[in-house]
Amino acid sequence: MVMPLKKITEVGLIERFAKALKPCDPSVVVSIGDDAAVVRGAKGCYRLYTVDMLVEGTHFKKGESYKKVGYKAMAVSISDIAAMGGEPQYALISVGLPKKNAQTEAQKLFKGAASCARKFNVDVIGGDTNCSSKLVIDCFVAGKVEEKNLALRSGAKPGDHIFVSGLLGGSILGKHLTFEPRLKEARFLVKNFKVTSMIDLSDGLGVDLNRLSYASALGAIIFEDRIPMARGVKKIKNALFDGEDFELLFTLSPEDSFRLLRMMKKNKFAMSFYQIGRMTDFFSGVRMMTRENKVEEVGCDGFKHF
Amino acid sequence: MVMPLKKITEVGLIERFAKALKPCDPSVVVSIGDDAAVVRGAKGCYRLYTVDMLVEGTHFKKGESYKKVGYKAMAVSISDIAAMGGEPQYALISVGLPKKNAQTEAQKLFKGAASCARKFNVDVIGGDTNCSSKLVIDCFVAGKVEEKNLALRSGAKPGDHIFVSGLLGGSILGKHLTFEPRLKEARFLVKNFKVTSMIDLSDGLGVDLNRLSYASALGAIIFEDRIPMARGVKKIKNALFDGEDFELLFTLSPEDSFRLLRMMKKNKFAMSFYQIGRMTDFFSGVRMMTRENKVEEVGCDGFKHF
């Protein structure tokens, strides 16, 4: 069985209140429960809204470079917009920071956030700064996506092939502060293929494949020997459960999958996509075929042996 | 002299970085420095974006009712949209909260925020929940305003009459957690008058009149005997410097001012507006005529005697 939502979202309390917060306005296309909220915009476009908060001690260590923390805050939200197939446009940044050297530290924080924003053509148009004993930064990003290019978590079909956009695991050793949101890759995909579902890997392939499967009301099977592992990562559990990879996890129909793989073979390709499995029916759950040809259930906190 | 911006914005560090964060996209009409950011929308409308962070120990006491804190977080951001003459539409809420009883407490927080959102027709469409040793809540609100109804801080003209929408001072005794954003009042004003400038009173009339004057490149004179004081507030300095009144401060041409005052006399009027002074030239600064007919400079942290 696919993990029940309440087990999946230990980290996403707000999703439990989604029902109570059901939107009233018909302009809301997707509310709580995807990488970003979707509302109707102008000229065949949707508007996208997302927010991510980073807290000292949870998302980065005390004493971490403020510039890197600022960069990460912006990158995490841009990654959410990418996972919807969209383009980020505007950002607002809220910061709570310790009084000591507040101005110097704030400058570093905004410098980091602005460097990431500039790289992805995002304008920082507002924010709020406050005193707080521990550093906290919350980054809101608004974006847009053509209606036909919107990619949700919920659209995968049985038999669709599952892909990831890069190497997994070990992000906590440093990459989580410097990663590049897969915006270019996501835009390439939605413009050239029918991306049936997509999510960014914030909590690890194990958790996020369960999220995508649950949203699509399907199961999934992935193959251990196809999962691309980051340099230095030796154990499959790190590739699945370390989290903060911020790679794209997405599905394509078998036809589109073959077309993508052919394109990658033919051309000099600056992007990497790895086909790691396929979607199955809901009741077979989320599973992995090991190198020893054993089938294991992939939970949110580890494997369960049958 | 009007207070220099750097003195005004002790509480708004981000405004100091506004220059470095200058937006590139021509769709951005107003960036950092007003109550909300303004970008071009569809069909003669602008879109409005604002965010406000509340931190335990700064904006509310430890142990304060989570429901009230949730309400306040939403109300503060709705008040910002009102101060632009706009209507709030969507909200995203980020929360950092202590692990202990996280779920029960989060529920109270969202309940409070949702009750305020519902009252003003705002849909909560996203958010993020995290662990944090101290409670922190950051509320982003998106809204819209007809182009002709947009009210900025910067549009006041010399001779314009200055108004506030309610009684000032003493908010910290409780009102700051339960206040009603002046959305109805702001919409009434922009629909019926040419509101030349507007701001909401978050840091007190003293600070915010300096902000509005600076943005409009003007000075101002207010009259002590006209400043409406909240029940129990005895000293004028409390009405000017307590902060968190969340009333509207706005300016109208003398013609519009007389028309508003006539309307208020003629009709049974559920709203209250108080004319407290008028805009002057930049070099005369922000001043108050006392009950003893003395003229004092109104700074951001108190009076300066000439």
XYZ file of C-alpha atoms in Angstrom, chain A residues 11-14 16-17 20-25 27-28 30-32 37 39-40 42 47 49-53 55 58-59 89-90 92-97 102-103 106-107 110 114 118 123-134 136-138 140 142, chain B residues 11-14 16-17 20-25 27-28 30-32 37 39-40 42 47 49-53 55 58-59 89-90 92-97 102-103 106-107 110 114 118 123-134 136-138 140 142:
124
model
C 6.953 17.478 8.047
C 3.914 19.068 6.422
C 1.428 19.758 9.181
C -0.438 22.289 7.088
C -3.658 18.101 7.553
C -5.641 21.311 7.689
C -10.668 22.898 6.884
C -9.013 25.534 4.702
C -10.779 24.535 1.498
C -10.755 27.567 -0.799
C -13.988 29.283 -1.784
C -12.939 31.284 -4.821
C -10.037 31.040 -9.367
C -8.095 28.612 -7.122
C -4.757 23.835 -6.796
C -4.566 24.705 -3.091
C -2.495 23.110 -0.300
C -0.584 26.747 -5.230
C -4.642 30.158 -9.435
C -6.103 31.288 -12.730
C -4.350 35.971 -17.684
C -0.134 31.972 -11.465
C 2.600 30.744 -5.334
C 4.956 28.950 -2.967
C 6.649 29.595 0.361
C 9.424 27.813 2.295
C 10.749 28.575 5.727
C 14.967 27.578 10.611
C 16.565 22.393 11.461
C 17.538 23.368 7.914
C 9.014 35.941 -11.315
C 8.830 37.704 -7.956
C 9.356 38.426 -0.963
C 11.704 37.534 1.890
C 10.894 37.559 5.610
C 13.771 37.332 8.020
C 14.037 36.970 11.789
C 17.598 37.471 12.930
C 21.791 42.459 12.581
C 22.600 44.840 9.768
C 21.070 40.798 7.053
C 23.208 42.181 4.241
C 20.005 39.267 1.249
C 19.637 38.078 -4.374
C 19.265 37.187 -10.230
C 12.839 40.190 -8.772
C 12.922 40.600 -4.989
C 10.044 43.055 -4.518
C 9.364 42.981 -0.796
C 10.046 41.518 2.598
C 10.057 41.998 6.316
C 12.897 41.995 8.845
C 12.520 41.248 12.530
C 14.468 40.389 15.652
C 14.611 36.720 16.594
C 16.915 34.780 18.913
C 17.489 32.184 16.182
C 14.767 32.169 10.437
C 14.217 33.028 6.792
C 11.002 32.564 4.860
C 7.813 33.470 -0.901
C 5.322 33.958 -7.268
C 12.395 48.174 12.036
C 12.578 47.773 8.258
C 16.106 46.665 7.445
C 15.075 45.350 4.056
C 18.015 49.639 3.145
C 18.728 46.983 0.558
C 20.706 46.679 -4.387
C 17.552 44.671 -5.058
C 16.202 47.011 -7.758
C 13.813 44.966 -9.918
C 14.581 44.299 -13.572
C 11.198 43.278 -14.922
C 5.934 44.514 -14.819
C 7.037 45.659 -11.335
C 6.242 49.373 -6.902
C 8.927 47.293 -5.183
C 10.224 47.457 -1.592
C 4.559 45.412 -3.756
C 2.935 44.407 -10.264
C 0.954 44.721 -13.449
C -4.858 41.747 -16.118
C -1.612 42.607 -8.289
C 1.918 41.197 -2.629
C 2.778 41.629 1.041
C 4.335 39.611 3.831
C 4.596 40.110 7.601
C 6.423 38.020 10.144
C 8.049 36.536 16.294
C 8.733 40.760 19.736
C 5.169 40.876 18.399
C -7.474 37.263 -2.277
C -4.998 34.517 -1.339
C 0.130 31.407 2.354
C 1.214 30.853 5.958
C 4.642 29.717 7.167
C 4.946 28.594 10.741
C 7.844 27.625 12.965
C 6.617 26.138 16.219
C 3.036 20.889 17.722
C -0.093 19.501 16.136
C -0.669 24.409 14.926
C -4.378 23.712 14.737
C -4.398 27.970 11.661
C -8.447 31.038 8.944
C -12.733 33.909 6.005
C -8.417 31.789 0.616
C -5.518 30.115 2.444
C -3.929 28.211 -0.442
C -0.554 27.137 0.905
C 2.010 27.207 3.648
C 4.890 25.528 5.358
C 5.248 24.153 8.896
C 8.547 23.668 10.705
C 10.074 23.077 14.103
C 11.389 26.120 15.916
C 12.255 26.713 19.582
C 10.215 29.940 19.543
C 7.209 32.367 14.493
C 4.473 32.914 11.931
C 4.879 34.571 8.549
C 1.970 36.247 2.827
C -1.763 38.393 -2.514
